[in-house]
Tab-separated table of C-alpha atoms and ligand atoms in Angstrom:
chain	number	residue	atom	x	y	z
U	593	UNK	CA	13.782	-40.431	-16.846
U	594	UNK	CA	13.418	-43.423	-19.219
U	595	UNK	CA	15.079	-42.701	-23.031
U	596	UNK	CA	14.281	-45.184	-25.632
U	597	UNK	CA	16.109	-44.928	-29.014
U	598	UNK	CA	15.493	-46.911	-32.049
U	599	UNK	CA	17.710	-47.007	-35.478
U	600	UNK	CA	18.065	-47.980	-39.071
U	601	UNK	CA	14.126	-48.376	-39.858
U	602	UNK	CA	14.955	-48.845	-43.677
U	603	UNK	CA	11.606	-48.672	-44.907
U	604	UNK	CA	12.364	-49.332	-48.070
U	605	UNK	CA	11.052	-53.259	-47.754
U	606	UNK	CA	7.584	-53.916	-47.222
U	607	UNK	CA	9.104	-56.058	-44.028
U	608	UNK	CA	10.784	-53.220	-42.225
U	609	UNK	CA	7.293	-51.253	-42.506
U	610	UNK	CA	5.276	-53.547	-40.755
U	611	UNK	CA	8.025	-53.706	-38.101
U	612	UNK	CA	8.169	-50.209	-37.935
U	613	UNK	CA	4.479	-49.895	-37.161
U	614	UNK	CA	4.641	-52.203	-34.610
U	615	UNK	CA	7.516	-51.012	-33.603
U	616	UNK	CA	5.536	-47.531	-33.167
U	617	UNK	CA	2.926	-49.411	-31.127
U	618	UNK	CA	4.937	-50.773	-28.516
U	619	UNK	CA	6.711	-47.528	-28.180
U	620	UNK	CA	3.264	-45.559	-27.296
U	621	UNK	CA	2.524	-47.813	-25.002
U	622	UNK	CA	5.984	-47.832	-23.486
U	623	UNK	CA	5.783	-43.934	-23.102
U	624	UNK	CA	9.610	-42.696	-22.598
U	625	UNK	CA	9.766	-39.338	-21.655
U	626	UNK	CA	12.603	-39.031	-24.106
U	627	UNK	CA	12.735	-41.008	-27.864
U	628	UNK	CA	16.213	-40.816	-29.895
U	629	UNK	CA	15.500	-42.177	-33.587
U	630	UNK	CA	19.110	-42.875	-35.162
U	631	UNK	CA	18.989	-42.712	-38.466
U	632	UNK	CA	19.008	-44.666	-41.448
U	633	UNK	CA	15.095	-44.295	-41.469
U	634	UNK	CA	15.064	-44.472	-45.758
U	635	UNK	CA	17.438	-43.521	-48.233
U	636	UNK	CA	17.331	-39.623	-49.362
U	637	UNK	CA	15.128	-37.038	-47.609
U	638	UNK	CA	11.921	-37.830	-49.369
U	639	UNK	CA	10.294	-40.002	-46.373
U	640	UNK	CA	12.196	-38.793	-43.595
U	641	UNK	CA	8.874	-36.901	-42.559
U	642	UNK	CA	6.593	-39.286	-42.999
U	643	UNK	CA	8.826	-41.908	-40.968
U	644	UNK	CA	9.597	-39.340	-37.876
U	645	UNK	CA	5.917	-38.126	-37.985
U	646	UNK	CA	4.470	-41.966	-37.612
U	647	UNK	CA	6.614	-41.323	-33.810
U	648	UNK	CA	4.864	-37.652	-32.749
U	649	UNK	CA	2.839	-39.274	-30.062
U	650	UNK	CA	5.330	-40.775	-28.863
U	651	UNK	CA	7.767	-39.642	-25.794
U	652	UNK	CA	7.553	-35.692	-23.866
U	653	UNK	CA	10.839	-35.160	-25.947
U	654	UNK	CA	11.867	-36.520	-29.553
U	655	UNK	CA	15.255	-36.316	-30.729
U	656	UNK	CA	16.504	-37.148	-34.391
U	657	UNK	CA	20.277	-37.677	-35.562
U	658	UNK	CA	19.987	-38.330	-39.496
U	659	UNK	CA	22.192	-41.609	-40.624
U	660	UNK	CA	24.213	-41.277	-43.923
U	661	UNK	CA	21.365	-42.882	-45.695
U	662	UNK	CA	19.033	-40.249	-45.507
U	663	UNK	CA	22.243	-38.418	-47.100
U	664	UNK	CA	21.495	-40.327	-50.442
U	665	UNK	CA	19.856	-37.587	-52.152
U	666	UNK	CA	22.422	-37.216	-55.338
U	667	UNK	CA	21.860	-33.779	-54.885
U	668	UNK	CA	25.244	-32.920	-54.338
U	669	UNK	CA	24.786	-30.842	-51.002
U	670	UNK	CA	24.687	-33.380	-48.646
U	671	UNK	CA	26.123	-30.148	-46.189
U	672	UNK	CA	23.254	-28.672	-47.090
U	673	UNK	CA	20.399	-31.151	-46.669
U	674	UNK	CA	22.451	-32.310	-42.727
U	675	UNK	CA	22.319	-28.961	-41.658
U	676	UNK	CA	19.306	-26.981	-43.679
U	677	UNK	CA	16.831	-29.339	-44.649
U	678	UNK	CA	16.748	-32.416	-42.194
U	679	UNK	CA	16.579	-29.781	-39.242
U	680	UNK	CA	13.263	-28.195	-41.040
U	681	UNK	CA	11.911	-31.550	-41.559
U	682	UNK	CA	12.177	-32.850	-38.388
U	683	UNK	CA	10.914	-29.740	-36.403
U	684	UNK	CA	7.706	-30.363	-38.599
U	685	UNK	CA	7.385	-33.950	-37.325
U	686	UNK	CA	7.957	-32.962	-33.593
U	687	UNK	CA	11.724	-33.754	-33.474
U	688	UNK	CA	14.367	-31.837	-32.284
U	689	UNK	CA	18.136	-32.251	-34.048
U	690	UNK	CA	20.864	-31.313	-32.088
U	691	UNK	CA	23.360	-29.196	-33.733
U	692	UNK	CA	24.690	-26.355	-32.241
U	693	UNK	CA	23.595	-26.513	-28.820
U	694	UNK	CA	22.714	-29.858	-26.408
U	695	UNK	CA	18.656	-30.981	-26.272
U	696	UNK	CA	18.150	-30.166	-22.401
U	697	UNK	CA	15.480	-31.865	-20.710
U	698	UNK	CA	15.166	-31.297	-17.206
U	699	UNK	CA	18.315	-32.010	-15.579
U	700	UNK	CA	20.138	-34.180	-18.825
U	701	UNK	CA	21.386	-32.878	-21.557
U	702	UNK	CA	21.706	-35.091	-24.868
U	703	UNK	CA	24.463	-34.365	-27.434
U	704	UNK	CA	24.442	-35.912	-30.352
U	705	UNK	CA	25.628	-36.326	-34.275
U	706	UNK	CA	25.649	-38.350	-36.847
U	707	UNK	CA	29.239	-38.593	-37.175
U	708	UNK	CA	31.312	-40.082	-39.916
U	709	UNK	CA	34.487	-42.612	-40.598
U	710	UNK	CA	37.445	-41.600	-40.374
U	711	UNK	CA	40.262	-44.709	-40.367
U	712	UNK	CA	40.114	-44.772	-37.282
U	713	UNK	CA	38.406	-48.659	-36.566
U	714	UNK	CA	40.351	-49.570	-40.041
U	715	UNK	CA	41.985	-52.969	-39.629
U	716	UNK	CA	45.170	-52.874	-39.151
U	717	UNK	CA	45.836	-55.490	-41.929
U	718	UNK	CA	44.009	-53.416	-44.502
U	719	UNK	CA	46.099	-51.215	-46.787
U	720	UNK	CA	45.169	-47.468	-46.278
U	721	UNK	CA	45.510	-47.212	-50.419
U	722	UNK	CA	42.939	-50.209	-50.576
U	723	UNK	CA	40.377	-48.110	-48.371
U	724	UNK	CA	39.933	-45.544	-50.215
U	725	UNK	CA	38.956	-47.029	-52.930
U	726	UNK	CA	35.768	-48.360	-50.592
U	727	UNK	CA	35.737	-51.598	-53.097
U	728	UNK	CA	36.066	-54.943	-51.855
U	729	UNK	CA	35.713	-57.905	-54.473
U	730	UNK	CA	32.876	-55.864	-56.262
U	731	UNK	CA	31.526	-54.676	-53.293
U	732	UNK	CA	31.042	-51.100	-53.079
U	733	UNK	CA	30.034	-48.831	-50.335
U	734	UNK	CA	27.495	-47.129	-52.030
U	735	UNK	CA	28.357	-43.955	-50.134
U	736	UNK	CA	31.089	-43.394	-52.438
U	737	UNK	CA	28.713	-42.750	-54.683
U	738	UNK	CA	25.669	-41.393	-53.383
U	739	UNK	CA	26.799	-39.090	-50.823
U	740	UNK	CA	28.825	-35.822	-51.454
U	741	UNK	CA	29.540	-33.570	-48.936
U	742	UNK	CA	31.239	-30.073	-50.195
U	743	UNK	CA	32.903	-26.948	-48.375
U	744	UNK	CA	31.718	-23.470	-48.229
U	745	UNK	CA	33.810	-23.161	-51.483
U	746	UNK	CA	32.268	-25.923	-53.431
U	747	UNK	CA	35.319	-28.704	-53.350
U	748	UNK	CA	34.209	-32.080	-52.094
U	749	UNK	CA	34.918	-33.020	-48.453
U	750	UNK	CA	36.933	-35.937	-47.451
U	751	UNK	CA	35.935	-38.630	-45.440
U	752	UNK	CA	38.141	-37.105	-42.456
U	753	UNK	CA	37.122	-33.579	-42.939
U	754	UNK	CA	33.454	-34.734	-42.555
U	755	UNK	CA	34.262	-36.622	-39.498
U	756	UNK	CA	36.005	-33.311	-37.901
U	757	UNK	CA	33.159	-31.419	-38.523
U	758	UNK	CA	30.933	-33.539	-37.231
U	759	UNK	CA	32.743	-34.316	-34.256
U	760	UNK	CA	33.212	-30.444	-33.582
U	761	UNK	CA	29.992	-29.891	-33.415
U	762	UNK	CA	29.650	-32.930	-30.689
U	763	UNK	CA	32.460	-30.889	-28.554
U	764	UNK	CA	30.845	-27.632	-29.162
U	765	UNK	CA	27.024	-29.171	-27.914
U	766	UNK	CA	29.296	-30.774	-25.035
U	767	UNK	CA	30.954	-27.557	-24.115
U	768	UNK	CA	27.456	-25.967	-24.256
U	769	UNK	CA	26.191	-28.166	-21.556
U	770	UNK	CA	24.842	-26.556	-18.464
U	771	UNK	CA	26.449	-27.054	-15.334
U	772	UNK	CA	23.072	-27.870	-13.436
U	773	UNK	CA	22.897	-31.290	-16.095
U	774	UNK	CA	24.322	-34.137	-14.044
U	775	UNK	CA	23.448	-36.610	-16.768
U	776	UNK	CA	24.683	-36.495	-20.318
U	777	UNK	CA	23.137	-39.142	-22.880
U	778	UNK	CA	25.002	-39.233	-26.310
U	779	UNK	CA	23.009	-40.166	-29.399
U	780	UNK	CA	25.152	-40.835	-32.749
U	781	UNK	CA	24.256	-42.694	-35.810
U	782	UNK	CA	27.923	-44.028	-36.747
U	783	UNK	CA	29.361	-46.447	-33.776
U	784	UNK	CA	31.371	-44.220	-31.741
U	785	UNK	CA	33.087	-46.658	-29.798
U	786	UNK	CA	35.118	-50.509	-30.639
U	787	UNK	CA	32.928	-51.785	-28.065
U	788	UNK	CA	29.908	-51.643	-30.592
U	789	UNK	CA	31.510	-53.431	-33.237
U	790	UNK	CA	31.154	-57.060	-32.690
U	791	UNK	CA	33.273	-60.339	-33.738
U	792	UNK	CA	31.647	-60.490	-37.251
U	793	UNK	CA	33.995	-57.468	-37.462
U	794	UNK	CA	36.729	-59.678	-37.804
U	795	UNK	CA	35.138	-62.694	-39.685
U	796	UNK	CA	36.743	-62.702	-42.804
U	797	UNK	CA	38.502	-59.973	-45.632
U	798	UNK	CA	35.332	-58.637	-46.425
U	799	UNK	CA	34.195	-57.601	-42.966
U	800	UNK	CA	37.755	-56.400	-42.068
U	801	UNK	CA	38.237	-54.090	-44.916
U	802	UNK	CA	34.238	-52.440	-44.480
U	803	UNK	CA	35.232	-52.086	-40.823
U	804	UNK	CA	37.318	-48.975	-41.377
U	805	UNK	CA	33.534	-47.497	-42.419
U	806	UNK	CA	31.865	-48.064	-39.191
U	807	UNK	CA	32.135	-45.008	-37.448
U	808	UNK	CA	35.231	-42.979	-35.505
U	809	UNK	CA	36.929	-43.944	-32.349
U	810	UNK	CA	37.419	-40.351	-31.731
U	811	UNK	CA	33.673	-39.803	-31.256
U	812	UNK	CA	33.477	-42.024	-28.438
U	813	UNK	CA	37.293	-40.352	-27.035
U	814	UNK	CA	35.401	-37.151	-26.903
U	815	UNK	CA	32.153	-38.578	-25.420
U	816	UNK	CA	33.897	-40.194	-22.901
U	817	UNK	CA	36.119	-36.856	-22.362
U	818	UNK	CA	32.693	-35.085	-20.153
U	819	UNK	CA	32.464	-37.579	-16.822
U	820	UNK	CA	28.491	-36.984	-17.094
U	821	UNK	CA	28.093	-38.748	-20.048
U	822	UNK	CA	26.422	-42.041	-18.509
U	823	UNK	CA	24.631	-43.869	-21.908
U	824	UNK	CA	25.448	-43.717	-25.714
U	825	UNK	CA	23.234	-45.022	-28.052
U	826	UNK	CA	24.348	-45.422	-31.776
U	827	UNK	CA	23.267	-47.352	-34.576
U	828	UNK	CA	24.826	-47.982	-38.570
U	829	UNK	CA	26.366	-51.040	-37.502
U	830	UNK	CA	23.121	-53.713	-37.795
U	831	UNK	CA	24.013	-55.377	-34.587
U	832	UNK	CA	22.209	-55.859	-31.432
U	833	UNK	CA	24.343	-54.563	-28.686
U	834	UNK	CA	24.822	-53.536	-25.002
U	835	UNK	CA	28.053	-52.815	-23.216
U	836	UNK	CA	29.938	-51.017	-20.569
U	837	UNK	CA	33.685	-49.268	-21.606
U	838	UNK	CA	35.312	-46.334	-20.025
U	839	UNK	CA	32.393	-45.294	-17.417
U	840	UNK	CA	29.704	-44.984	-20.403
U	841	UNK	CA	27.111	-47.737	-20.663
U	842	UNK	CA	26.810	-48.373	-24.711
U	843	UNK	CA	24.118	-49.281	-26.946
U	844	UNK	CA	23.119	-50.570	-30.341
U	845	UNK	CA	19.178	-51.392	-31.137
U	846	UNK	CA	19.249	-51.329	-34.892
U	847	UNK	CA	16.097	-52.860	-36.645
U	848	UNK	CA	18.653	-53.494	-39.809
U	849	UNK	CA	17.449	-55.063	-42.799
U	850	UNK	CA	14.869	-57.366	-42.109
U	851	UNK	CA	14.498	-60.669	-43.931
U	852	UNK	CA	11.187	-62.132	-44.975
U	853	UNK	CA	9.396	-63.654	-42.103
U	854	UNK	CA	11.298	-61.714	-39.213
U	855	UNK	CA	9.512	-59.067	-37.402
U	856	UNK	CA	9.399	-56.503	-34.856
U	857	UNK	CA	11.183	-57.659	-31.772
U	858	UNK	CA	11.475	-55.233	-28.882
U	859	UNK	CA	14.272	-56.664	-26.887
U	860	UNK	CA	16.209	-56.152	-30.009
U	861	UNK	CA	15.056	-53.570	-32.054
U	862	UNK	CA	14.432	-50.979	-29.096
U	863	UNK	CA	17.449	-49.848	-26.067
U	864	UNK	CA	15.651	-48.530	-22.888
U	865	UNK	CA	17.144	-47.040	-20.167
U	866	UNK	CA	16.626	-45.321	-17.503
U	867	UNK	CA	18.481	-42.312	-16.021
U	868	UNK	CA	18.489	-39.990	-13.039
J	864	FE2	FE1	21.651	-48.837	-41.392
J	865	FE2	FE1	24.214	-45.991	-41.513
């Protein structure tokens, strides 16, 4: 069974469009049986749609994991829009979200979230005070701002509550998986896993205080918890990467944000695998 899963589209530049429709050309013509798009396709809900819908041709099964992008709506209700309104949308374009339950196809089963930070890649010489003020030398992480996340009460999540949500529905899909799946694919948006975060990581202040907002160590602990998960694909973190840590083969394909003159490049931009 051959998965291919693609991430971060960003279509707000005129670049990352054209790379996105090549991007759909070469994945037609690659035909997975299974697609995983990872998130990050624009910021808010209003072209989520459009973007998953330019993939319906594409792949027997389609599977979409929202990024906290799409989550800049300024709504308020970013609960709401994860778990109402993204699911709606994408079941219009032809895309499945797991949620509750795994996506089964055949004899794999793919869990998946979009997970959230928790402290848990913070560097260990950044103050814990410091994070949370997500500022850096007048660098913000524009989730502060754009991005709130409330309880069934109305108070405003914290970062860690989000993660444990998140990360309990993961266990719940991975509890839910049949026994007669052999393979288990994972399929995140934050990086689950210190293997996906590259040297840049550590390049200078900067990059070692944003770390902490990568993603959650303890998505990847629970991943690698089920002995038939085999493949993890992520994205967030705009680095090209493929490695192998704790029995799980992971992967990063993000197209990022493209500069002027770069384009569509499908040994980046695209993981493929394939699974039995
Ligand atoms: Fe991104
Ligand atoms: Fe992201």
């Amino acid at each position: 069974m051959k998965i291919a899963s693609v991430s971060d589209l960003h279509v707000e530049s005129s670049v990352n469009r054209r790379a996105v429709a090549a991007m759909s050309s070469h994945l037609e013509a690659l035909a997975p049986d299974v697609l995983l798009v990872l998130g990050d396709l624009c910021n808010g809900i209003h072209d989520v749609g459009n973007v998953l819908a330019g993939f319906d041709k594409i792949g027997k099964r389609r599977i979409y994991v929202p990024g906290n992008h799409e989550l800049w709506s300024g709504d308020g209700d970013a609960r709401a829009t994860y778990y109402r309104t993204l699911p709606e949308i994408a079941a219009q374009a032809g895309f499945e979200m797991p949620i509750d339950a795994p996506v089964v196809v055949d004899h794999v089963a793919c869990v998946g979230t979009m997970g959230w930070y928790d402290g848990t890649f913070a560097d260990p010489s950044v103050d814990a005070a410091r994070l949370a003020e997500k500022e850096f030398e007048g660098r913000s992480l524009l989730d502060r701002h754009r991005v709130r996340w409330r309880s069934g009460s109305g108070s405003t999540l914290g970062d860690c509550e989000i993660a444990d949500m998140l990360l309990a529905d993961l266990r719940d899909q991975l509890a839910a998986v049949p026994e007669a799946c052999g393979t288990i694919i994972g399929a995140v948006h934050v990086v689950p896993h210190p293997t996906l975060l590259g040297p840049r990581w550590e390049r200078d202040a900067a990059m070692r205080y944003f770390r902490a907002f990568q993603g959650s160590s303890r998505l990847g602990d629970a991943l690698a918890s089920d002995p038939r998960v085999r493949h993890v694909f992520a994205g967030h973190n705009h680095e090209r990467i493929d490695a192998y840590a704790g029995g799980i083969s992971w992967h990063l394909a993000p197209l990022g944000n493209l500069k002027p003159g770069d384009a569509f490049d499908p040994s980046r931009h695209v993981a493929v695998v394939d699974v039995d």
